[in-house]
Short mmCIF file of C-alpha atoms and ligand atoms in Angstrom, two decimals:
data_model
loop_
_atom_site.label_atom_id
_atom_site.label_comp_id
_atom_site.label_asym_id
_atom_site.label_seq_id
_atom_site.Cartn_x
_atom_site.Cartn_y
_atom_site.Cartn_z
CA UNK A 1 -115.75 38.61 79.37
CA UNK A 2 -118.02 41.21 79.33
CA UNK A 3 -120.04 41.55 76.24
CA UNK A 4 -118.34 45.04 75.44
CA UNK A 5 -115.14 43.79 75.87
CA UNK A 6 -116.21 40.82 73.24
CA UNK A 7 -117.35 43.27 70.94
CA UNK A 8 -114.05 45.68 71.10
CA UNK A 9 -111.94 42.54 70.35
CA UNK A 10 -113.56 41.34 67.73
CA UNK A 11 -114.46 44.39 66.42
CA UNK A 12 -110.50 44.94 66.69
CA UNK A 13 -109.74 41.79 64.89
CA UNK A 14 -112.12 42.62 62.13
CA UNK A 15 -109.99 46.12 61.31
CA UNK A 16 -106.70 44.03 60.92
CA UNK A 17 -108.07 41.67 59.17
CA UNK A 18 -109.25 44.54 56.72
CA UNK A 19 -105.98 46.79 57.41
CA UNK A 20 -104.55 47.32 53.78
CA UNK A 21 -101.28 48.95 55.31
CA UNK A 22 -98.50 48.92 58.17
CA UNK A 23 -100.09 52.64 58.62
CA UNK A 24 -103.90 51.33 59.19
CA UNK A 25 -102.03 48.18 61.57
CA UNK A 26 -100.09 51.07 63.44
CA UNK A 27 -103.08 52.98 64.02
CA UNK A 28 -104.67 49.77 65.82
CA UNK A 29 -101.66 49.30 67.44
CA UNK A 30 -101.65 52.47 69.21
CA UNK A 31 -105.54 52.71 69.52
CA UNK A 32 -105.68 49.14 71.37
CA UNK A 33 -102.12 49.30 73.12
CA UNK A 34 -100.87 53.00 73.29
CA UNK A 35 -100.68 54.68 76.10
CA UNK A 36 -103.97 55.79 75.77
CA UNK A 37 -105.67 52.80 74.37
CA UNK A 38 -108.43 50.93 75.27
CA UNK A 39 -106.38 47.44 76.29
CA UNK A 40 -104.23 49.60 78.32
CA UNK A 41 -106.78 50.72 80.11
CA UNK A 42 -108.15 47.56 80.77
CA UNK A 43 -104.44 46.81 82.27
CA UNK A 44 -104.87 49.61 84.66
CA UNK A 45 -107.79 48.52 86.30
CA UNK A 46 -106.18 45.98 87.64
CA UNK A 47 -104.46 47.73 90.12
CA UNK A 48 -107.81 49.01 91.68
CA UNK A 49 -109.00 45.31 92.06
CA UNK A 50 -108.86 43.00 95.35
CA UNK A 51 -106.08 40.36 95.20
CA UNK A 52 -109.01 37.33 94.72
CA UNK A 53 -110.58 40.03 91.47
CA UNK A 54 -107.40 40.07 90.56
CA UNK A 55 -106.93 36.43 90.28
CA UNK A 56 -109.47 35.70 87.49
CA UNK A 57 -109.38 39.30 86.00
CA UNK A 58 -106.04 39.06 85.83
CA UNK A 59 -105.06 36.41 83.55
CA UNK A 60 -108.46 37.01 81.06
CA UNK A 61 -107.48 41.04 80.31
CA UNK A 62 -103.89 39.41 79.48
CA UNK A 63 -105.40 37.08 77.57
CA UNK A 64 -106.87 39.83 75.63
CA UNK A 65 -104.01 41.93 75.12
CA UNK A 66 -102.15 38.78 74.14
CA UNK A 67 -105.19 38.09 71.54
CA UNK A 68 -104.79 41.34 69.75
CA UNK A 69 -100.87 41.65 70.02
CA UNK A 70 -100.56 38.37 68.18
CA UNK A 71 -102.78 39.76 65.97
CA UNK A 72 -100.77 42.57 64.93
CA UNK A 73 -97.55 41.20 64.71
CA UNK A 74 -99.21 38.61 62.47
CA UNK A 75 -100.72 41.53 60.20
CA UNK A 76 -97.91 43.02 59.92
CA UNK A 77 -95.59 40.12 58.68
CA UNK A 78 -98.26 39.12 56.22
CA UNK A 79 -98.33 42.80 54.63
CA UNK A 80 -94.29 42.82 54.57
CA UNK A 81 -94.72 39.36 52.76
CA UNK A 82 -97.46 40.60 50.51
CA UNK A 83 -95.18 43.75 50.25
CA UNK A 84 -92.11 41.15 49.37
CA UNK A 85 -93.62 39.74 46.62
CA UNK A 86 -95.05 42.86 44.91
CA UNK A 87 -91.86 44.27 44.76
CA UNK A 88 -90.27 40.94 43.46
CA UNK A 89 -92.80 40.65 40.65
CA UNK A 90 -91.63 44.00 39.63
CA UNK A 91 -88.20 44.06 39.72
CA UNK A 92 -87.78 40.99 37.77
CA UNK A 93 -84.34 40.63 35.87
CA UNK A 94 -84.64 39.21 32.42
CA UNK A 95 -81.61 37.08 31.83
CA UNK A 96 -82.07 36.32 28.14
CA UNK A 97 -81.39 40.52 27.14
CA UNK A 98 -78.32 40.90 25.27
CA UNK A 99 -75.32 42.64 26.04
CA UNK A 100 -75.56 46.33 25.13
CA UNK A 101 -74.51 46.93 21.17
CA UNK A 102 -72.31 49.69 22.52
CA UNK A 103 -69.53 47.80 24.95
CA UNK A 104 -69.11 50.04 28.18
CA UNK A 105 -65.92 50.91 29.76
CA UNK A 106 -61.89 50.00 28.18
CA UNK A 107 -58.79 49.09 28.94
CA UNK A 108 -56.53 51.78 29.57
CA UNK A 109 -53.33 51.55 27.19
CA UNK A 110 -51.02 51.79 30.50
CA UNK A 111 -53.23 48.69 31.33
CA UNK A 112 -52.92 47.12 27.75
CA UNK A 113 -48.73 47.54 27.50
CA UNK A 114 -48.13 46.48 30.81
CA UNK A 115 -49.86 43.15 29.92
CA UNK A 116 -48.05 43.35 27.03
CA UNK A 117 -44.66 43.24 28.49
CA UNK A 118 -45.66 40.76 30.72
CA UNK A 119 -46.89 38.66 28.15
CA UNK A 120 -43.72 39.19 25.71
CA UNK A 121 -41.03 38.76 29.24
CA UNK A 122 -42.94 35.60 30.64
CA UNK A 123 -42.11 33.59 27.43
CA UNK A 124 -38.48 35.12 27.77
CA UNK A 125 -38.98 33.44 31.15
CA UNK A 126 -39.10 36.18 33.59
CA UNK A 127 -41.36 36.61 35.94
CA UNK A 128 -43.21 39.93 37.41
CA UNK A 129 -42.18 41.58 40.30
CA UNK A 130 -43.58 44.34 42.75
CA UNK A 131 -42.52 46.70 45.30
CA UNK A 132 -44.16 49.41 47.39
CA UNK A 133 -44.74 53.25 45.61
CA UNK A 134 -43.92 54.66 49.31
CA UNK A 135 -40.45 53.76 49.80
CA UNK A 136 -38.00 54.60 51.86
CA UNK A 137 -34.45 56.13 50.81
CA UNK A 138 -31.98 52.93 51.48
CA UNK A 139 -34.43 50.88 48.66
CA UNK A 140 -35.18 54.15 46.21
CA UNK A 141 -31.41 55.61 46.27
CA UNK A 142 -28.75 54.02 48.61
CA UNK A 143 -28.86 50.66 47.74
CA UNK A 144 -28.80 51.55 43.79
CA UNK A 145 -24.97 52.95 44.72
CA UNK A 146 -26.13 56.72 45.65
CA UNK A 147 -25.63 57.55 48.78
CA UNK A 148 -26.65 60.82 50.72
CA UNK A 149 -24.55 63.19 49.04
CA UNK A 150 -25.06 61.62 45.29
CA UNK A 151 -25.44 64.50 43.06
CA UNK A 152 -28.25 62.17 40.92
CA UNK A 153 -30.48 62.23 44.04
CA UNK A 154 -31.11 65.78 43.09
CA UNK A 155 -31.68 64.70 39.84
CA UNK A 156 -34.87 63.08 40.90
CA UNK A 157 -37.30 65.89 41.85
CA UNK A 158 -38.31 63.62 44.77
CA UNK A 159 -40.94 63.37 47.03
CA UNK A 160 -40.48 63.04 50.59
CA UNK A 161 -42.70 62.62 53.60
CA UNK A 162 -42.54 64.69 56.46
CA UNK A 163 -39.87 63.95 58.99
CA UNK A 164 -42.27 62.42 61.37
CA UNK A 165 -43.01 59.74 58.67
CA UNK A 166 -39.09 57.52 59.00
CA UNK A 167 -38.63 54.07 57.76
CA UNK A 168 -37.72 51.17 60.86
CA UNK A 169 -34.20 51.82 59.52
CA UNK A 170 -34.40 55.67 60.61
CA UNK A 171 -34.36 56.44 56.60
CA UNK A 172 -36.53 59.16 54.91
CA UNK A 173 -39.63 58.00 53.37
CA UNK A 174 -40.15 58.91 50.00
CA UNK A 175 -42.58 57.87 46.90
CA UNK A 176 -40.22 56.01 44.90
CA UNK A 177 -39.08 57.96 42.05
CA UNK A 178 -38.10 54.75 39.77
CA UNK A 179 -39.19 50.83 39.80
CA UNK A 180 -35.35 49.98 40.27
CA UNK A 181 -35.55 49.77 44.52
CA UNK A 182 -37.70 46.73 43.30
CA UNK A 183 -34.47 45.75 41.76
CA UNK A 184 -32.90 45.41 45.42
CA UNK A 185 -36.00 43.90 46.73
CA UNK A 186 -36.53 41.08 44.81
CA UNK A 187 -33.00 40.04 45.03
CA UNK A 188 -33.67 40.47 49.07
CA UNK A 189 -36.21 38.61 49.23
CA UNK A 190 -35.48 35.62 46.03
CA UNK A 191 -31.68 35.74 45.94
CA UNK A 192 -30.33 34.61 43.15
CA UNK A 193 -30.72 33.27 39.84
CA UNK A 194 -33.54 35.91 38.66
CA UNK A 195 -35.32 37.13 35.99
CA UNK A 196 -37.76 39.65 36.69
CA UNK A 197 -39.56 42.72 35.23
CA UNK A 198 -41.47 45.27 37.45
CA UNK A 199 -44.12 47.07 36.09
CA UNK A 200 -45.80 49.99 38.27
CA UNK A 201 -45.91 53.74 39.11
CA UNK A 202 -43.68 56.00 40.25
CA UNK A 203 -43.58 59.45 41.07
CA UNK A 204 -41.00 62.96 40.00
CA UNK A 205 -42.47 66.32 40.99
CA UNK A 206 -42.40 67.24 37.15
CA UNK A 207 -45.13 68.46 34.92
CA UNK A 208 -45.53 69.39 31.47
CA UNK A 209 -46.89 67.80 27.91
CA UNK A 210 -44.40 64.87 28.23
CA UNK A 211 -44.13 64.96 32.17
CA UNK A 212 -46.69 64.11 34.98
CA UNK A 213 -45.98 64.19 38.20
CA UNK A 214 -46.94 60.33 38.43
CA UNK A 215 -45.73 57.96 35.85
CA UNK A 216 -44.92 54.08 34.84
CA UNK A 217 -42.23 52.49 34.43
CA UNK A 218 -41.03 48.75 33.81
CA UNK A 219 -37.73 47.36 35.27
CA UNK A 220 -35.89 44.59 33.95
CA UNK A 221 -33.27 42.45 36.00
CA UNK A 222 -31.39 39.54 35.41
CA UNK A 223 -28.53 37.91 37.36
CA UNK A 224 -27.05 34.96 37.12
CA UNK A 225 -23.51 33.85 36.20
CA UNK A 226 -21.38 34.80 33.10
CA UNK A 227 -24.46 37.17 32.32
CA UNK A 228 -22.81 39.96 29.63
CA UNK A 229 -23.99 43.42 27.38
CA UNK A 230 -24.81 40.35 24.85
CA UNK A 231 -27.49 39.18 26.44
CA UNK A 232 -28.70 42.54 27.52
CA UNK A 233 -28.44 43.66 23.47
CA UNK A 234 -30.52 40.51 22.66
CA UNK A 235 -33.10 40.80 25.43
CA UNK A 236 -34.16 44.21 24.36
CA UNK A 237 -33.74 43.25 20.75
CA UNK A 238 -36.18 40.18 21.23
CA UNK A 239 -38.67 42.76 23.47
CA UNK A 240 -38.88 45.30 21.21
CA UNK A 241 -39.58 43.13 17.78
CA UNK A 242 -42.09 41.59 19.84
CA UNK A 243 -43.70 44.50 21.50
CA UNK A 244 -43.76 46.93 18.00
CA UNK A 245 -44.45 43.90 15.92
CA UNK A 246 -42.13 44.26 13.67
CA UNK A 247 -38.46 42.59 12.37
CA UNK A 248 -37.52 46.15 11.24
CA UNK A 249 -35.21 47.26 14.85
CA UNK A 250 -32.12 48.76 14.99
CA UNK A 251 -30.85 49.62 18.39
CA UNK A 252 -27.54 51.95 19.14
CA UNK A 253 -26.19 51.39 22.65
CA UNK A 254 -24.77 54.95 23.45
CA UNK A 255 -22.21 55.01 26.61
CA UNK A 256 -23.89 56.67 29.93
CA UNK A 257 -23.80 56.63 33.58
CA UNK A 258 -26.42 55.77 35.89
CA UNK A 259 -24.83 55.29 39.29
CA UNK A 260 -26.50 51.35 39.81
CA UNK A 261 -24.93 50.05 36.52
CA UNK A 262 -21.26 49.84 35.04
CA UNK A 263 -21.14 50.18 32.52
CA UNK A 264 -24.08 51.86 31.33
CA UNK A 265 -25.65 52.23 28.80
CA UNK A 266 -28.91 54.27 26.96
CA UNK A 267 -30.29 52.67 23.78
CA UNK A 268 -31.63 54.36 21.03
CA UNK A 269 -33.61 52.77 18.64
CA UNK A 270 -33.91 53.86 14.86
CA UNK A 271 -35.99 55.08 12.90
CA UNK A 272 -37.26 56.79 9.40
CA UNK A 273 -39.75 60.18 8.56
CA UNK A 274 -43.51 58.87 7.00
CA UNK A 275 -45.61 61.27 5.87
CA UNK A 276 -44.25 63.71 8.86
CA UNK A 277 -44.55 61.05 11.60
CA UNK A 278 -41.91 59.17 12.92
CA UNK A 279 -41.35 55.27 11.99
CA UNK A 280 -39.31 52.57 13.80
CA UNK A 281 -37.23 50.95 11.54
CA UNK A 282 -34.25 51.15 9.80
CA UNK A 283 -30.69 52.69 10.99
CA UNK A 284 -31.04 56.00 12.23
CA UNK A 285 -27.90 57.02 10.86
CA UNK A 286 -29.17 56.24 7.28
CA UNK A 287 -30.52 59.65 5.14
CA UNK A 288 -33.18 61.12 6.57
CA UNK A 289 -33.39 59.01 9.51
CA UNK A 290 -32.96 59.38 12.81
CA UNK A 291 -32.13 58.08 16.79
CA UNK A 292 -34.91 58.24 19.47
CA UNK A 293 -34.13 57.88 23.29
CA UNK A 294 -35.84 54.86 24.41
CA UNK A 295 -33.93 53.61 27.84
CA UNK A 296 -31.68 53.47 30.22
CA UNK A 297 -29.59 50.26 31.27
CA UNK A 298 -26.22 48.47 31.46
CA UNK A 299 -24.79 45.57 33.62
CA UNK A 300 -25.77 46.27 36.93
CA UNK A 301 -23.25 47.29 39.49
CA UNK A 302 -20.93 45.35 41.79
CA UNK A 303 -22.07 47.91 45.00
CA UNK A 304 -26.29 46.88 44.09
CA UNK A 305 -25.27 43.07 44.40
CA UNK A 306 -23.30 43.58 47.46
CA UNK A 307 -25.84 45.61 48.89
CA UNK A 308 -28.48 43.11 47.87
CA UNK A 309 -26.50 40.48 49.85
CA UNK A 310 -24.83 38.78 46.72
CA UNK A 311 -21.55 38.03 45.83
CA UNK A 312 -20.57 40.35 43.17
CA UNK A 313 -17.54 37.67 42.35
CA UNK A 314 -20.46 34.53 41.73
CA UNK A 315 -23.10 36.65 40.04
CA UNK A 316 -23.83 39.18 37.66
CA UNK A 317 -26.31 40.79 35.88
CA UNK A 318 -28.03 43.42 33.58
CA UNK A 319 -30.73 45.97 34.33
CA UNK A 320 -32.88 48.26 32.31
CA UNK A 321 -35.91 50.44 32.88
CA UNK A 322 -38.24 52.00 30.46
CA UNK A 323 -41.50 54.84 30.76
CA UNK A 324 -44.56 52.42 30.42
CA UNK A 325 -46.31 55.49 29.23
CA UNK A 326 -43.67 56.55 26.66
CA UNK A 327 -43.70 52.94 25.36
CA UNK A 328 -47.82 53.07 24.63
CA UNK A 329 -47.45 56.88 23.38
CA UNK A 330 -45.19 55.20 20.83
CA UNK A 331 -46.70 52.25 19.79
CA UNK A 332 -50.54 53.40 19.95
CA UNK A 333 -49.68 57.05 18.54
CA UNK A 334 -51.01 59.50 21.58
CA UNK A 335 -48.61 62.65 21.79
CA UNK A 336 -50.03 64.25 25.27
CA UNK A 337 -49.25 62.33 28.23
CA UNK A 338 -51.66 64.37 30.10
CA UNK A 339 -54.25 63.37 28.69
CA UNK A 340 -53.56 59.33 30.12
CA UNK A 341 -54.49 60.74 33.42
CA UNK A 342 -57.79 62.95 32.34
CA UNK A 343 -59.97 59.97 32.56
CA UNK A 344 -62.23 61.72 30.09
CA UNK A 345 -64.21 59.09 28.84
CA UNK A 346 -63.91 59.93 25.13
CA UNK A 347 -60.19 59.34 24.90
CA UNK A 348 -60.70 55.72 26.95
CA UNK A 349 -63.30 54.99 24.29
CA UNK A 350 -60.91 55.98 21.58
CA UNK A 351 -57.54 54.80 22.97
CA UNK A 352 -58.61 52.16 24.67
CA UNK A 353 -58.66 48.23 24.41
CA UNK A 354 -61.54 45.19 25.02
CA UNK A 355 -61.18 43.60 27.95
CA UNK A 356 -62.01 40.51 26.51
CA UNK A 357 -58.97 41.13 23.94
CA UNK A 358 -55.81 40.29 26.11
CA UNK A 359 -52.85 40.12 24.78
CA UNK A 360 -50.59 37.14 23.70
CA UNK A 361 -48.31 36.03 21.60
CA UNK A 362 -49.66 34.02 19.22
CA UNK A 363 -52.92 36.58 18.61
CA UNK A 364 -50.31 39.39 18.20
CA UNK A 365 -49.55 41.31 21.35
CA UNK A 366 -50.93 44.57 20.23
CA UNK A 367 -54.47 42.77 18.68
CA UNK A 368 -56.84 45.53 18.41
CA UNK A 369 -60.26 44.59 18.64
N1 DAH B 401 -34.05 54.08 37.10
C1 DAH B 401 -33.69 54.84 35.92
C2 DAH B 401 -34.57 56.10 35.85
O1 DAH B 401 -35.63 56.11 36.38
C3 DAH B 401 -33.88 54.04 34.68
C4 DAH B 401 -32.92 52.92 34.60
C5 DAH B 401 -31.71 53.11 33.98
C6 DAH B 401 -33.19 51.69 35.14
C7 DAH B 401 -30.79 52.11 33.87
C8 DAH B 401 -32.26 50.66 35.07
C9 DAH B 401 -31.05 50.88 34.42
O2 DAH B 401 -32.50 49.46 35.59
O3 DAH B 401 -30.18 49.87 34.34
O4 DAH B 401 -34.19 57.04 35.24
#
């Protein structure tokens, strides 16, 4: 190798070796193999050699390229190493801080009740449910005994999809306006005996102080055999005590219609004036008392376990279905349902629960940390 040559390698090497950055390597890079560089140079006077020059030139200006190539790539994984390490050392992670005083983020109090109810209904021995929110119109109306024409379809202020979105069936598909097609699901799918509740959210094009346009609801279903309003009246008896915490419930089944139960019936539940705010307890027909709305149910209809594939003749059953939302606004004292849908982060941090505090029985279902 010619003395010059010698030098420029070495002289090469020495720069790496002192490079402090991929900048100063990538500067060697291209000054050595560019397409202007010195090694690439070399490279190209091999074309102007004879084939026996050639032979021993050949191999030794590879060798050199080779030399300082290696080189590089070596520098360069050392500095990402070195690079590695610095960055490590700063972004350490000290395990031993302690939680912030301040605990971030809540439970919402949709959240909260429906682990509520599924705390209170799992020792009653149901089980929970689901269903899809996009329905279609067999599950969300026909099945539940109203057909095409029922005037209570209009009651619904439904959703549809547009009429390129049908179900397998040919049916329009809708967002379901109430957790009762989940009703005709589950029997579909389980059969029967059954004891379910299904929590979730539906949707009414409706909005106002006590109305958004989506919602919650839980549905309760039971069927089995010899299943009458008795056991209904004691079911919702046994929920409510549990859910308000208190002895002090008086229900009042009022006679109604809903076209998937016969009969039907809406229960009120009682209660007394405190300080201008409204208490459950008590009869609402005594002085100064009063009745509040607080669901709809009743024994569910022959046509929904016919449809469901039952036999109406072996097994009955009650149903009932309640606003999730109304039920926290109740218990937890909120009057604007709006605002459960703001996420503004002051009324989570207000109205909202640990998530280390769930809910049971024993602790109180309602435990407020
Ligand atoms: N699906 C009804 C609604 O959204 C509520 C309801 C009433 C559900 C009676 C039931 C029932 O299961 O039995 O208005």
């Amino acid at each position: 190798m010619s003395t010059e040559q010698e030098k420029q390698v070495s002289d090469t090497l020495a720069r790496l070796d002192a490079a402090a950055s991929a900048g100063d390597v990538e500067a060697i890079r291209v000054e050595a193999l560019g397409k202007a560089g010195w090694i690439s140079a070399l490279m190209k006077t091999l074309g102007k050699m004879t084939p026996e020059e050639r032979q021993s030139e050949g191999p030794r200006i590879q060798g050199i390229r080779a030399r300082v190539a290696d080189a590089i790539e070596a520098k360069k994984t050392a500095l990402e190493a070195a690079e590695l390490e610095a960055r490590l050392a700063t972004e350490t992670l000290d395990l031993t801080l302690p939680a912030p005083s301040v605990p971030k983020g809540s439970v919402h109090p949709v959240s909260q009740v429906m682990d509520e109810l599924s705390e209170i209904f799992a020792d009653l021995g149901f089980s929970v449910a689901t269903g899809p929110e996009i329905e279609d119109d067999w599950y969300n109306f026909t099945a539940l005994n109203m057909p095409e024409s029922h005037p209570a379809r209009a009651m619904h202020d439904t959703f549809y999809f547009g009429d390129n979105h049908r179900a397998p069936n040919g049916g329009k598909m809708l967002l379901r306006t109430h957790t009762s097609p989940v009703q005709i699901r589950t029997m579909i799918a389980e059969g029967a005996p059954l004891r379910i509740i299904a929590p979730g959210r539906v949707y009414r094009s409706d909005s106002d102080a006590t109305h958004t346009p989506m919602f919650h609801q839980v549905e309760g279903l039971v069927i089995d055999r010899d299943i009458h309003l008795g056991h209904l009246k004691w079911t919702l008896e046994t929920f409510l005590k549990a859910f308000f915490e208190t002895d002090d419930i008086v229900l009042r089944l009022r006679p109604s219609y809903f076209p998937f139960t016969e009969p039907s019936v809406e229960v009120d539940v009682g209660f007394a004036i405190e300080n201008g705010k409204r208490v459950l307890g008590g009869s609402g027909d005594a002085p100064g008392h009063g009745w509040m709305e607080l669901l709809g149910s009743g024994m569910v209809n022959r046509r929904v376990i016919a449809f469901a594939g039952l036999d109406p003749d072996e097994w009955q059953g009650f149903a009932f279905g309640v606003g999730v939302d109304r039920l926290a606004m109740l218990k937890y004292g909120m009057d604007d349902l709006r605002a459960f849908f703001d996420g503004d982060a002051r009324w989570l941090s207000h109205y909202g629960f640990s998530g280390l505090d769930q809910p049971t029985l024993s602790g109180g279902v309602g435990a407020k940390a």
